[in-house]
Amino acid sequence: MKKKLITVLVLGILSLGTTEILHAQTASAKTVNTTIDKSIRPFRINIPEAKINDLKQRIIHTKWPDKELVQDETQGVGLGTMKSLADYWATKYDWRKIESILNSYPQFITNIDGVDIHFIHVRSKNKKALPIIITHGWPGSVIEQLKIIEPLTDPERFGGKAEDAFDVIIPSIPGHGFSGKPSQLGWNPERIAKAWIELMDRLGYNKYVAQGGDWGNAISENMALMAPPALLGIHTNMAATVPGEISDALAKGIPPAGLNADEKNAFEQLDFFYKKGLGYANEMSLRPQTLYAIDDSPVGLAAWMLDHDDRSQKLIARVFNGQREGLTKDDILDNISLYWLTNTGVSSARLYWEASQGSTAGFFDPRGLKIPVAVSVFPDEIYAVPKKWAERAYPNLIYFNKLDKGGHFAAWEQPGLFTTEMRNAFKSIRKEL
């Protein structure tokens, strides 16, 4: 049962094939001709003002529960945090600012395997730039990666060198953001990985790398398992490296003997997460359709998203308590508002259900990747990967680095550090091009 919960824990998407459009039969031969719609259409966001006004009114008319009976977060997101968030959301927050920022980047839609895929695509001026497809997780979105687009595509303006340049592709997972919502079952991380491979092929890239954390890691690792010749390597900031004996020990709640300091820390983090932090993942993997409230109440959606992991929730609570952190109030509400305005609370939750169907492997179980893998370890992630585990999980480990600051939303919270990690992680791959 524990492994089932681990599987279904945070994060992915799967195969996206190609859409076949049935054309007219010829009356004489009565043969069926098919063609593949690979068109890529420009996309621009323009949320109706009525939706924004409705959001504010719903926030104002929130029916509040009683205050928690503890002085910490052990009962969930505190009433004080949520009231502070709601007040700012209803009276000071301006969606149009982030909408304008999103629209300042080239955005597109293409249909893959019957689902419209939204993505940001920014090409570097450097013709030798390394293409990278970066995938968000839950409760994230393409907003997580906005701060790293310019430093990656135009490194000379941000302390880098011309040879550090990337072409950046950031897709929205199906059921999330401005991508379409699957109308059929089967959209798991493997299927999304296939879709991403198809997307990169449509964009004309015959050599590229992939990056992801959370579901983004599951998708990137599945791309690596499929190992298309064009995929040169992947980078993860939420690696799947937990050895089998550690998973067994976690199920018993007793750490094995002989762990080094990093392994003990990782064990304690995982033990906490599986015992006290998996509530959201359990519900979404088992009964996502039950979560009507997160598509009906903005504050309900916000609380559900804030309670993703303990360290992120505490950071956000500090932000709404007036402290300065790597994220701002607007950052946090940009992402929550995106989910609300696209009505993707429940549709995004279904990914957990899809990933749990027929799988017994844990989310953090090694997948047996053979291609080059780079790992960045941020201390406040759900668990900080020990190098010893990474070396076992990834026999072709080309880069490993422990950071002093940062958590689950690393690119969003620490864009400078994250950008440096991307440049360093793929240096050896660039040398081979």
CSV table of C-alpha atoms in Angstrom, one decimal:
chain,number,residue,atom,x,y,z
A,1,MET,CA,0.0,0.0,0.0
A,2,LYS,CA,2.9,2.3,0.8
A,3,LYS,CA,4.4,1.9,-2.7
A,4,LYS,CA,1.0,2.6,-4.2
A,5,LEU,CA,0.9,5.9,-2.4
A,6,ILE,CA,4.4,6.7,-3.4
A,7,THR,CA,3.6,6.0,-7.0
A,8,VAL,CA,0.7,8.3,-6.9
A,9,LEU,CA,2.5,11.0,-5.0
A,10,VAL,CA,3.5,14.2,-6.6
A,11,LEU,CA,3.8,14.6,-10.2
A,12,GLY,CA,3.7,13.7,-14.8
A,13,ILE,CA,1.9,13.1,-18.1
A,14,LEU,CA,2.5,10.6,-21.0
A,15,SER,CA,2.3,9.7,-24.5
A,16,LEU,CA,1.0,12.1,-27.1
A,17,GLY,CA,0.8,10.6,-30.4
A,18,THR,CA,-0.5,12.3,-33.6
A,19,THR,CA,-4.0,13.2,-34.6
A,20,GLU,CA,-5.4,11.5,-37.6
A,21,ILE,CA,-8.1,13.4,-39.4
A,22,LEU,CA,-10.5,11.4,-41.5
A,23,HIS,CA,-10.9,12.9,-44.9
A,24,ALA,CA,-13.7,12.4,-47.4
A,25,GLN,CA,-14.1,9.0,-49.0
A,26,THR,CA,-14.0,9.0,-52.7
A,27,ALA,CA,-17.4,7.8,-54.0
A,28,SER,CA,-15.8,5.6,-56.6
A,29,ALA,CA,-13.0,3.9,-54.8
A,30,LYS,CA,-14.5,4.3,-51.3
A,31,THR,CA,-11.0,4.5,-49.9
A,32,VAL,CA,-10.1,6.5,-46.7
A,33,ASN,CA,-7.3,9.0,-46.9
A,34,THR,CA,-5.8,10.3,-43.7
A,35,THR,CA,-3.5,13.2,-43.0
A,36,ILE,CA,-1.7,14.3,-39.8
A,37,ASP,CA,-2.5,17.8,-38.6
A,38,LYS,CA,0.8,19.1,-37.4
A,39,SER,CA,-0.1,22.8,-37.6
A,40,ILE,CA,1.3,25.1,-34.9
A,41,ARG,CA,-0.9,28.1,-34.2
A,42,PRO,CA,0.0,31.3,-32.4
A,43,PHE,CA,-1.7,31.7,-29.0
A,44,ARG,CA,-2.5,34.8,-27.0
A,45,ILE,CA,-4.2,35.0,-23.5
A,46,ASN,CA,-7.1,37.4,-23.0
A,47,ILE,CA,-9.2,36.4,-20.0
A,48,PRO,CA,-12.6,38.1,-20.0
A,49,GLU,CA,-13.0,40.8,-17.4
A,50,ALA,CA,-16.2,39.2,-16.3
A,51,LYS,CA,-14.2,36.1,-15.1
A,52,ILE,CA,-11.8,38.3,-13.1
A,53,ASN,CA,-14.7,40.2,-11.5
A,54,ASP,CA,-16.4,36.9,-10.7
A,55,LEU,CA,-13.2,35.6,-9.1
A,56,LYS,CA,-13.0,38.7,-6.8
A,57,GLN,CA,-16.6,38.4,-5.8
A,58,ARG,CA,-16.3,34.7,-4.9
A,59,ILE,CA,-13.2,35.5,-2.8
A,60,ILE,CA,-15.1,38.3,-1.0
A,61,HIS,CA,-18.0,36.0,-0.2
A,62,THR,CA,-15.9,33.1,1.1
A,63,LYS,CA,-17.6,31.1,3.8
A,64,TRP,CA,-14.7,30.7,6.4
A,65,PRO,CA,-14.2,27.7,8.7
A,66,ASP,CA,-13.3,28.0,12.3
A,67,LYS,CA,-9.6,28.7,13.2
A,68,GLU,CA,-7.4,25.7,13.6
A,69,LEU,CA,-6.9,24.4,17.2
A,70,VAL,CA,-3.1,24.2,17.1
A,71,GLN,CA,-0.4,26.8,16.9
A,72,ASP,CA,1.4,25.3,13.9
A,73,GLU,CA,0.6,23.8,10.5
A,74,THR,CA,-0.2,20.2,11.7
A,75,GLN,CA,-3.9,20.7,10.9
A,76,GLY,CA,-3.2,22.3,7.6
A,77,VAL,CA,-2.9,25.8,6.1
A,78,GLY,CA,-3.7,28.3,8.8
A,79,LEU,CA,-6.7,30.5,8.8
A,80,GLY,CA,-4.6,33.6,9.2
A,81,THR,CA,-2.5,32.8,6.1
A,82,MET,CA,-5.6,32.2,4.0
A,83,LYS,CA,-7.4,35.4,5.2
A,84,SER,CA,-4.3,37.4,4.4
A,85,LEU,CA,-4.0,35.8,1.0
A,86,ALA,CA,-7.7,36.3,0.2
A,87,ASP,CA,-7.6,40.0,1.2
A,88,TYR,CA,-4.7,40.7,-1.1
A,89,TRP,CA,-6.2,38.6,-3.9
A,90,ALA,CA,-9.5,40.5,-3.8
A,91,THR,CA,-8.3,44.0,-3.3
A,92,LYS,CA,-4.7,44.4,-4.6
A,93,TYR,CA,-3.8,41.6,-7.0
A,94,ASP,CA,-3.9,42.4,-10.7
A,95,TRP,CA,-4.1,39.4,-13.1
A,96,ARG,CA,-3.4,41.6,-16.1
A,97,LYS,CA,0.2,42.0,-15.1
A,98,ILE,CA,1.1,38.3,-15.4
A,99,GLU,CA,-1.2,38.0,-18.5
A,100,SER,CA,0.9,40.8,-20.1
A,101,ILE,CA,4.2,39.0,-19.2
A,102,LEU,CA,3.0,35.7,-20.6
A,103,ASN,CA,1.9,37.4,-23.8
A,104,SER,CA,5.3,39.0,-24.1
A,105,TYR,CA,6.7,35.6,-25.0
A,106,PRO,CA,5.8,33.6,-28.2
A,107,GLN,CA,3.1,31.1,-27.3
A,108,PHE,CA,1.6,28.4,-29.5
A,109,ILE,CA,-1.0,25.6,-29.7
A,110,THR,CA,-0.6,22.3,-31.5
A,111,ASN,CA,-2.8,19.3,-31.4
A,112,ILE,CA,-1.1,16.0,-30.5
A,113,ASP,CA,-2.9,12.8,-30.0
A,114,GLY,CA,-6.3,14.6,-29.9
A,115,VAL,CA,-5.3,17.2,-27.3
A,116,ASP,CA,-4.3,20.8,-27.8
A,117,ILE,CA,-0.9,21.4,-26.3
A,118,HIS,CA,0.0,24.9,-25.2
A,119,PHE,CA,3.6,25.9,-25.1
A,120,ILE,CA,6.0,28.8,-24.8
A,121,HIS,CA,8.8,28.7,-27.4
A,122,VAL,CA,11.7,31.3,-27.2
A,123,ARG,CA,14.6,30.9,-29.6
A,124,SER,CA,18.0,32.3,-28.7
A,125,LYS,CA,19.7,34.7,-31.1
A,126,ASN,CA,22.7,32.2,-30.8
A,127,LYS,CA,22.3,29.8,-33.7
A,128,LYS,CA,24.2,27.2,-31.8
A,129,ALA,CA,21.9,27.3,-28.8
A,130,LEU,CA,21.0,24.0,-27.1
A,131,PRO,CA,17.2,23.3,-27.2
A,132,ILE,CA,15.7,22.4,-23.9
A,133,ILE,CA,12.1,21.4,-23.1
A,134,ILE,CA,11.2,22.2,-19.5
A,135,THR,CA,8.2,20.6,-17.8
A,136,HIS,CA,6.4,21.9,-14.8
A,137,GLY,CA,4.6,19.9,-12.1
A,138,TRP,CA,1.6,20.2,-9.8
A,139,PRO,CA,0.6,22.6,-8.4
A,140,GLY,CA,2.8,24.4,-10.9
A,141,SER,CA,2.4,25.8,-14.4
A,142,VAL,CA,4.5,27.5,-17.1
A,143,ILE,CA,4.6,30.5,-14.7
A,144,GLU,CA,7.2,28.6,-12.7
A,145,GLN,CA,9.7,28.9,-15.5
A,146,LEU,CA,9.1,32.5,-16.7
A,147,LYS,CA,12.0,34.0,-14.7
A,148,ILE,CA,14.6,31.7,-16.3
A,149,ILE,CA,13.6,32.2,-20.0
A,150,GLU,CA,15.7,35.3,-20.7
A,151,PRO,CA,18.8,34.2,-18.7
A,152,LEU,CA,18.8,30.9,-20.6
A,153,THR,CA,18.1,32.3,-24.1
A,154,ASP,CA,20.2,35.5,-23.7
A,155,PRO,CA,23.0,34.5,-21.3
A,156,GLU,CA,25.4,37.4,-22.0
A,157,ARG,CA,22.9,39.8,-20.5
A,158,PHE,CA,22.7,37.7,-17.3
A,159,GLY,CA,26.3,36.9,-16.4
A,160,GLY,CA,26.8,34.0,-18.8
A,161,LYS,CA,28.6,33.4,-22.0
A,162,ALA,CA,27.3,33.2,-25.6
A,163,GLU,CA,28.0,29.4,-25.6
A,164,ASP,CA,25.6,29.0,-22.6
A,165,ALA,CA,22.6,29.8,-24.7
A,166,PHE,CA,19.4,27.6,-24.9
A,167,ASP,CA,16.3,27.6,-27.0
A,168,VAL,CA,13.6,27.2,-24.5
A,169,ILE,CA,10.3,25.2,-24.9
A,170,ILE,CA,7.9,25.2,-22.0
A,171,PRO,CA,4.7,23.2,-22.5
A,172,SER,CA,1.6,23.1,-20.4
A,173,ILE,CA,0.7,19.5,-19.3
A,174,PRO,CA,-2.6,18.3,-20.7
A,175,GLY,CA,-5.4,19.2,-18.2
A,176,HIS,CA,-3.2,22.1,-16.9
A,177,GLY,CA,-3.2,25.8,-17.8
A,178,PHE,CA,-4.0,26.6,-21.4
A,179,SER,CA,-3.5,23.1,-22.8
A,180,GLY,CA,-6.6,21.1,-23.6
A,181,LYS,CA,-8.3,18.7,-21.2
A,182,PRO,CA,-8.1,15.0,-22.2
A,183,SER,CA,-11.5,13.6,-23.0
A,184,GLN,CA,-10.2,10.0,-23.0
A,185,LEU,CA,-8.4,8.0,-20.4
A,186,GLY,CA,-4.7,7.2,-20.6
A,187,TRP,CA,-2.9,10.5,-20.3
A,188,ASN,CA,-0.2,9.4,-17.8
A,189,PRO,CA,3.5,10.5,-17.7
A,190,GLU,CA,4.5,8.0,-20.4
A,191,ARG,CA,1.9,9.3,-22.8
A,192,ILE,CA,2.9,12.9,-22.1
A,193,ALA,CA,6.6,11.9,-22.7
A,194,LYS,CA,5.6,10.6,-26.1
A,195,ALA,CA,3.8,13.9,-26.8
A,196,TRP,CA,6.8,15.9,-25.8
A,197,ILE,CA,9.0,13.9,-28.2
A,198,GLU,CA,6.5,14.5,-30.9
A,199,LEU,CA,6.4,18.3,-30.1
A,200,MET,CA,10.2,18.6,-30.3
A,201,ASP,CA,10.1,16.8,-33.6
A,202,ARG,CA,7.5,19.1,-35.0
A,203,LEU,CA,9.6,22.1,-34.0
A,204,GLY,CA,12.4,20.7,-36.0
A,205,TYR,CA,14.9,19.8,-33.3
A,206,ASN,CA,17.1,16.8,-34.0
A,207,LYS,CA,19.2,17.4,-30.8
A,208,TYR,CA,17.9,18.6,-27.5
A,209,VAL,CA,17.8,18.1,-23.7
A,210,ALA,CA,14.9,17.9,-21.2
A,211,GLN,CA,14.4,19.2,-17.7
A,212,GLY,CA,11.8,18.8,-15.0
A,213,GLY,CA,10.9,18.5,-11.3
A,214,ASP,CA,7.8,17.0,-9.8
A,215,TRP,CA,5.7,15.6,-12.6
A,216,GLY,CA,8.2,17.2,-14.9
A,217,ASN,CA,10.8,14.8,-13.7
A,218,ALA,CA,8.5,11.8,-14.3
A,219,ILE,CA,7.8,13.0,-17.8
A,220,SER,CA,11.5,13.7,-18.5
A,221,GLU,CA,12.6,10.4,-17.1
A,222,ASN,CA,10.0,8.6,-19.3
A,223,MET,CA,11.4,10.5,-22.3
A,224,ALA,CA,14.8,9.2,-21.3
A,225,LEU,CA,13.5,5.6,-21.1
A,226,MET,CA,12.1,6.0,-24.6
A,227,ALA,CA,15.5,7.3,-25.6
A,228,PRO,CA,14.8,9.0,-28.9
A,229,PRO,CA,18.1,9.7,-30.7
A,230,ALA,CA,17.5,13.4,-30.5
A,231,LEU,CA,17.4,13.4,-26.7
A,232,LEU,CA,20.9,13.9,-25.5
A,233,GLY,CA,20.3,14.0,-21.7
A,234,ILE,CA,18.0,15.2,-19.0
A,235,HIS,CA,18.3,17.3,-15.9
A,236,THR,CA,16.2,16.9,-12.8
A,237,ASN,CA,15.7,18.8,-9.6
A,238,MET,CA,13.5,16.1,-8.0
A,239,ALA,CA,15.3,12.9,-8.9
A,240,ALA,CA,13.9,9.4,-8.6
A,241,THR,CA,16.7,7.6,-6.8
A,242,VAL,CA,15.3,5.9,-3.6
A,243,PRO,CA,16.9,2.4,-3.4
A,244,GLY,CA,14.6,-0.6,-2.8
A,245,GLU,CA,15.9,-1.3,0.7
A,246,ILE,CA,15.2,2.3,1.7
A,247,SER,CA,11.6,2.1,0.4
A,248,ASP,CA,11.2,-1.1,2.4
A,249,ALA,CA,12.6,0.6,5.5
A,250,LEU,CA,10.3,3.6,5.0
A,251,ALA,CA,7.3,1.3,4.9
A,252,LYS,CA,8.4,0.1,8.4
A,253,GLY,CA,9.3,3.6,9.6
A,254,ILE,CA,12.8,2.3,10.7
A,255,PRO,CA,15.9,3.7,9.1
A,256,PRO,CA,18.5,1.0,8.2
A,257,ALA,CA,21.9,1.0,9.8
A,258,GLY,CA,24.9,2.5,8.1
A,259,LEU,CA,23.4,5.5,6.4
A,260,ASN,CA,25.6,8.5,5.9
A,261,ALA,CA,24.6,12.0,6.9
A,262,ASP,CA,22.9,12.9,3.6
A,263,GLU,CA,21.1,9.5,3.5
A,264,LYS,CA,19.8,10.0,7.1
A,265,ASN,CA,18.5,13.5,6.1
A,266,ALA,CA,16.8,12.1,3.0
A,267,PHE,CA,15.2,9.3,5.0
A,268,GLU,CA,13.8,11.7,7.6
A,269,GLN,CA,12.4,13.9,4.9
A,270,LEU,CA,10.8,11.1,3.1
A,271,ASP,CA,9.5,9.6,6.3
A,272,PHE,CA,7.8,12.9,7.2
A,273,PHE,CA,6.3,13.2,3.7
A,274,TYR,CA,4.8,9.8,3.5
A,275,LYS,CA,3.4,10.0,7.0
A,276,LYS,CA,2.2,13.6,7.0
A,277,GLY,CA,2.5,15.1,3.6
A,278,LEU,CA,0.7,12.8,1.1
A,279,GLY,CA,-2.9,13.7,1.8
A,280,TYR,CA,-3.4,15.7,-1.3
A,281,ALA,CA,-1.8,13.1,-3.5
A,282,ASN,CA,-3.8,10.2,-2.0
A,283,GLU,CA,-7.1,12.0,-2.7
A,284,MET,CA,-6.2,13.0,-6.2
A,285,SER,CA,-4.9,9.6,-7.1
A,286,LEU,CA,-7.9,7.8,-5.7
A,287,ARG,CA,-10.9,10.2,-6.0
A,288,PRO,CA,-10.0,13.3,-8.1
A,289,GLN,CA,-13.6,13.9,-9.2
A,290,THR,CA,-14.7,14.3,-5.6
A,291,LEU,CA,-12.8,17.6,-5.4
A,292,TYR,CA,-15.6,19.8,-6.8
A,293,ALA,CA,-14.9,22.4,-4.2
A,294,ILE,CA,-11.5,23.4,-5.8
A,295,ASP,CA,-13.3,24.3,-9.0
A,296,ASP,CA,-16.1,26.2,-7.1
A,297,SER,CA,-14.2,28.1,-4.4
A,298,PRO,CA,-11.1,30.2,-5.2
A,299,VAL,CA,-10.0,30.1,-1.5
A,300,GLY,CA,-10.6,26.3,-1.5
A,301,LEU,CA,-8.4,25.9,-4.5
A,302,ALA,CA,-5.7,28.2,-3.0
A,303,ALA,CA,-5.6,26.2,0.3
A,304,TRP,CA,-5.4,22.9,-1.6
A,305,MET,CA,-2.5,24.1,-3.7
A,306,LEU,CA,-0.6,25.7,-0.8
A,307,ASP,CA,-0.6,22.5,1.1
A,308,HIS,CA,1.5,20.6,-1.4
A,309,ASP,CA,4.6,20.2,0.7
A,310,ASP,CA,5.6,21.4,4.2
A,311,ARG,CA,8.5,23.7,3.3
A,312,SER,CA,6.8,25.4,0.4
A,313,GLN,CA,3.7,25.9,2.5
A,314,LYS,CA,5.7,27.5,5.4
A,315,LEU,CA,7.5,29.8,2.9
A,316,ILE,CA,4.2,31.0,1.5
A,317,ALA,CA,2.8,31.5,5.0
A,318,ARG,CA,5.8,33.7,5.7
A,319,VAL,CA,5.3,35.7,2.5
A,320,PHE,CA,1.7,36.5,3.5
A,321,ASN,CA,2.9,37.4,6.9
A,322,GLY,CA,4.9,40.2,5.4
A,323,GLN,CA,8.4,38.5,5.1
A,324,ARG,CA,10.6,38.7,2.0
A,325,GLU,CA,11.2,35.4,0.3
A,326,GLY,CA,12.2,34.0,-3.1
A,327,LEU,CA,8.5,34.2,-4.0
A,328,THR,CA,6.2,37.3,-3.7
A,329,LYS,CA,2.5,37.5,-3.0
A,330,ASP,CA,1.9,38.2,-6.7
A,331,ASP,CA,4.0,35.2,-7.8
A,332,ILE,CA,1.9,32.9,-5.7
A,333,LEU,CA,-1.4,34.3,-6.8
A,334,ASP,CA,-0.3,34.4,-10.4
A,335,ASN,CA,-0.1,30.6,-10.4
A,336,ILE,CA,-3.3,30.0,-8.4
A,337,SER,CA,-5.2,32.5,-10.6
A,338,LEU,CA,-4.0,30.6,-13.7
A,339,TYR,CA,-5.6,27.4,-12.3
A,340,TRP,CA,-8.8,29.2,-11.4
A,341,LEU,CA,-9.2,31.1,-14.6
A,342,THR,CA,-8.6,28.0,-16.7
A,343,ASN,CA,-10.8,25.9,-14.5
A,344,THR,CA,-8.1,23.2,-14.2
A,345,GLY,CA,-8.3,22.2,-10.5
A,346,VAL,CA,-10.0,18.9,-11.0
A,347,SER,CA,-8.6,18.2,-14.6
A,348,SER,CA,-5.0,18.6,-13.3
A,349,ALA,CA,-5.8,16.3,-10.3
A,350,ARG,CA,-6.7,13.5,-12.7
A,351,LEU,CA,-3.0,13.1,-13.6
A,352,TYR,CA,-2.5,11.5,-10.2
A,353,TRP,CA,-5.3,9.0,-10.9
A,354,GLU,CA,-3.9,8.2,-14.3
A,355,ALA,CA,-0.4,7.7,-13.0
A,356,SER,CA,-1.7,5.3,-10.3
A,357,GLN,CA,-3.6,3.0,-12.7
A,358,GLY,CA,-1.9,-0.4,-13.0
A,359,SER,CA,1.4,0.8,-11.5
A,360,THR,CA,3.1,-0.7,-8.5
A,361,ALA,CA,6.3,1.3,-8.7
A,362,GLY,CA,7.0,4.2,-6.4
A,363,PHE,CA,7.4,7.7,-7.8
A,364,PHE,CA,10.9,7.9,-6.4
A,365,ASP,CA,11.9,4.4,-7.5
A,366,PRO,CA,14.8,4.4,-9.9
A,367,ARG,CA,13.6,3.8,-13.5
A,368,GLY,CA,16.9,2.4,-14.9
A,369,LEU,CA,17.8,5.3,-17.2
A,370,LYS,CA,20.8,4.8,-19.5
A,371,ILE,CA,21.2,8.2,-21.1
A,372,PRO,CA,23.1,11.1,-19.4
A,373,VAL,CA,21.5,12.5,-16.3
A,374,ALA,CA,22.3,15.7,-14.4
A,375,VAL,CA,21.0,16.3,-10.8
A,376,SER,CA,20.6,19.5,-8.8
A,377,VAL,CA,19.7,19.1,-5.2
A,378,PHE,CA,17.8,21.9,-3.5
A,379,PRO,CA,17.7,21.5,0.4
A,380,ASP,CA,14.0,22.2,0.9
A,381,GLU,CA,12.7,19.8,-1.8
A,382,ILE,CA,10.5,17.0,-0.6
A,383,TYR,CA,13.7,15.1,-0.2
A,384,ALA,CA,17.3,16.1,-0.8
A,385,VAL,CA,18.9,13.4,-3.0
A,386,PRO,CA,22.1,11.9,-1.6
A,387,LYS,CA,24.9,11.6,-4.2
A,388,LYS,CA,25.3,7.9,-3.3
A,389,TRP,CA,21.7,7.2,-4.4
A,390,ALA,CA,22.0,9.3,-7.5
A,391,GLU,CA,25.1,7.3,-8.6
A,392,ARG,CA,23.2,4.1,-8.2
A,393,ALA,CA,20.1,5.3,-10.0
A,394,TYR,CA,21.8,7.0,-12.9
A,395,PRO,CA,24.8,5.0,-14.1
A,396,ASN,CA,25.5,7.8,-16.6
A,397,LEU,CA,25.4,10.6,-14.1
A,398,ILE,CA,27.2,13.6,-15.7
A,399,TYR,CA,26.5,16.3,-13.1
A,400,PHE,CA,25.6,16.4,-9.4
A,401,ASN,CA,25.4,19.5,-7.2
A,402,LYS,CA,24.0,20.4,-3.8
A,403,LEU,CA,22.6,23.9,-3.4
A,404,ASP,CA,22.5,25.9,-0.2
A,405,LYS,CA,19.0,27.4,-0.8
A,406,GLY,CA,15.8,26.6,-2.7
A,407,GLY,CA,12.9,24.2,-2.5
A,408,HIS,CA,10.3,22.5,-4.6
A,409,PHE,CA,9.7,25.4,-7.0
A,410,ALA,CA,13.4,26.0,-7.6
A,411,ALA,CA,13.3,27.8,-11.0
A,412,TRP,CA,10.5,30.1,-9.7
A,413,GLU,CA,12.0,30.7,-6.2
A,414,GLN,CA,15.7,30.8,-7.1
A,415,PRO,CA,16.0,31.6,-10.8
A,416,GLY,CA,19.6,32.8,-10.6
A,417,LEU,CA,20.8,29.5,-9.0
A,418,PHE,CA,18.6,27.5,-11.3
A,419,THR,CA,20.0,29.2,-14.4
A,420,THR,CA,23.6,28.5,-13.3
A,421,GLU,CA,22.7,24.9,-12.7
A,422,MET,CA,21.3,24.5,-16.3
A,423,ARG,CA,24.4,26.1,-17.8
A,424,ASN,CA,26.7,23.8,-15.7
A,425,ALA,CA,24.7,20.7,-16.0
A,426,PHE,CA,24.8,20.4,-19.8
A,427,LYS,CA,28.4,21.7,-20.4
A,428,SER,CA,29.7,18.2,-21.1
A,429,ILE,CA,26.9,17.5,-23.6
A,430,ARG,CA,27.6,20.8,-25.4
A,431,LYS,CA,31.2,19.8,-25.9
A,432,GLU,CA,30.2,16.7,-27.8
A,433,LEU,CA,28.0,18.6,-30.2
